[in-house]
Amino acid sequence: MSQSLSEECTPLKREYDACFNAWFEGYLEPALSASANAEQRTKFAQQKAAEFDSSCGKIWQAYRQCVQKAVKDKGLDVLLDQARTENPLTEPPP
């Protein structure tokens, strides 16, 4: 797996990557058949979202905070703000 933006964030990135990959593997398992109705698929998605929050949520928040600090420490926050001002993303790309 790749390094994070900041060396101090890399251990958190690795921990999060491992957690996410384990969760995502379970998400992709054919737990519901293709014939499941929309209500069943919605319920499954909600259960998986709650599972993600419970198992990976705290790790994600810690990693995210670390990266946000690194972005600010490297002065990248100014560049990001400038890019968002010059080319605002007003709607998702096609």
PDB file of C-alpha atoms in Angstrom, residues 13-69:
ATOM      1  CA  LYS A  13      -3.523   4.998   6.603  1.00  0.00           C
ATOM      2  CA  ARG A  14      -2.394   1.373   6.725  1.00  0.00           C
ATOM      3  CA  GLU A  15      -4.741   0.618   9.607  1.00  0.00           C
ATOM      4  CA  TYR A  16      -7.644   2.267   7.802  1.00  0.00           C
ATOM      5  CA  ASP A  17      -6.831   0.562   4.482  1.00  0.00           C
ATOM      6  CA  ALA A  18      -6.813  -2.841   6.181  1.00  0.00           C
ATOM      7  CA  CYS A  19     -10.094  -2.143   7.965  1.00  0.00           C
ATOM      8  CA  PHE A  20     -11.772  -0.811   4.821  1.00  0.00           C
ATOM      9  CA  ASN A  21     -10.579  -3.711   2.673  1.00  0.00           C
ATOM     10  CA  ALA A  22     -11.890  -6.264   5.179  1.00  0.00           C
ATOM     11  CA  TRP A  23     -15.244  -4.452   5.373  1.00  0.00           C
ATOM     12  CA  PHE A  24     -15.494  -4.015   1.597  1.00  0.00           C
ATOM     13  CA  GLU A  25     -14.856  -7.696   0.972  1.00  0.00           C
ATOM     14  CA  GLY A  26     -17.901  -8.460   3.111  1.00  0.00           C
ATOM     15  CA  TYR A  27     -19.876  -5.795   1.295  1.00  0.00           C
ATOM     16  CA  LEU A  28     -19.152  -7.420  -2.041  1.00  0.00           C
ATOM     17  CA  GLU A  29     -20.094 -10.907  -0.900  1.00  0.00           C
ATOM     18  CA  PRO A  30     -23.323 -12.038  -2.503  1.00  0.00           C
ATOM     19  CA  ALA A  31     -25.287 -11.646   0.711  1.00  0.00           C
ATOM     20  CA  LEU A  32     -28.361 -10.732  -1.268  1.00  0.00           C
ATOM     21  CA  SER A  33     -29.382 -12.367  -4.462  1.00  0.00           C
ATOM     22  CA  ALA A  34     -29.897 -10.370  -7.621  1.00  0.00           C
ATOM     23  CA  SER A  35     -33.611 -10.987  -7.179  1.00  0.00           C
ATOM     24  CA  ALA A  36     -33.724  -9.080  -3.874  1.00  0.00           C
ATOM     25  CA  ASN A  37     -36.178  -6.226  -3.862  1.00  0.00           C
ATOM     26  CA  ALA A  38     -35.279  -2.571  -3.369  1.00  0.00           C
ATOM     27  CA  GLU A  39     -36.280  -2.624   0.290  1.00  0.00           C
ATOM     28  CA  GLN A  40     -33.954  -5.570   1.005  1.00  0.00           C
ATOM     29  CA  ARG A  41     -31.082  -3.889  -0.838  1.00  0.00           C
ATOM     30  CA  THR A  42     -31.666  -0.658   1.101  1.00  0.00           C
ATOM     31  CA  LYS A  43     -31.722  -2.513   4.409  1.00  0.00           C
ATOM     32  CA  PHE A  44     -28.518  -4.372   3.485  1.00  0.00           C
ATOM     33  CA  ALA A  45     -26.786  -1.104   2.513  1.00  0.00           C
ATOM     34  CA  GLN A  46     -27.846   0.536   5.787  1.00  0.00           C
ATOM     35  CA  GLN A  47     -26.581  -2.433   7.802  1.00  0.00           C
ATOM     36  CA  LYS A  48     -23.244  -2.357   5.983  1.00  0.00           C
ATOM     37  CA  ALA A  49     -22.941   1.418   6.539  1.00  0.00           C
ATOM     38  CA  ALA A  50     -23.534   0.944  10.271  1.00  0.00           C
ATOM     39  CA  GLU A  51     -21.007  -1.908  10.303  1.00  0.00           C
ATOM     40  CA  PHE A  52     -18.447   0.338   8.594  1.00  0.00           C
ATOM     41  CA  ASP A  53     -19.008   3.140  11.112  1.00  0.00           C
ATOM     42  CA  SER A  54     -18.669   0.732  13.991  1.00  0.00           C
ATOM     43  CA  SER A  55     -15.523  -1.028  12.782  1.00  0.00           C
ATOM     44  CA  CYS A  56     -13.676   1.639  10.756  1.00  0.00           C
ATOM     45  CA  GLY A  57     -15.256   4.979  11.646  1.00  0.00           C
ATOM     46  CA  LYS A  58     -12.869   5.998  14.431  1.00  0.00           C
ATOM     47  CA  ILE A  59      -9.832   4.972  12.411  1.00  0.00           C
ATOM     48  CA  TRP A  60     -11.130   6.960   9.425  1.00  0.00           C
ATOM     49  CA  GLN A  61     -11.693  10.073  11.538  1.00  0.00           C
ATOM     50  CA  ALA A  62      -8.186   9.876  13.037  1.00  0.00           C
ATOM     51  CA  TYR A  63      -6.591   9.376   9.612  1.00  0.00           C
ATOM     52  CA  ARG A  64      -8.667  12.176   8.084  1.00  0.00           C
ATOM     53  CA  GLN A  65      -7.658  14.611  10.848  1.00  0.00           C
ATOM     54  CA  CYS A  66      -4.004  13.679  10.391  1.00  0.00           C
ATOM     55  CA  VAL A  67      -4.173  14.274   6.626  1.00  0.00           C
ATOM     56  CA  GLN A  68      -6.031  17.569   7.079  1.00  0.00           C
ATOM     57  CA  LYS A  69      -3.292  18.735   9.446  1.00  0.00           C
TER      58      LYS A  69
END
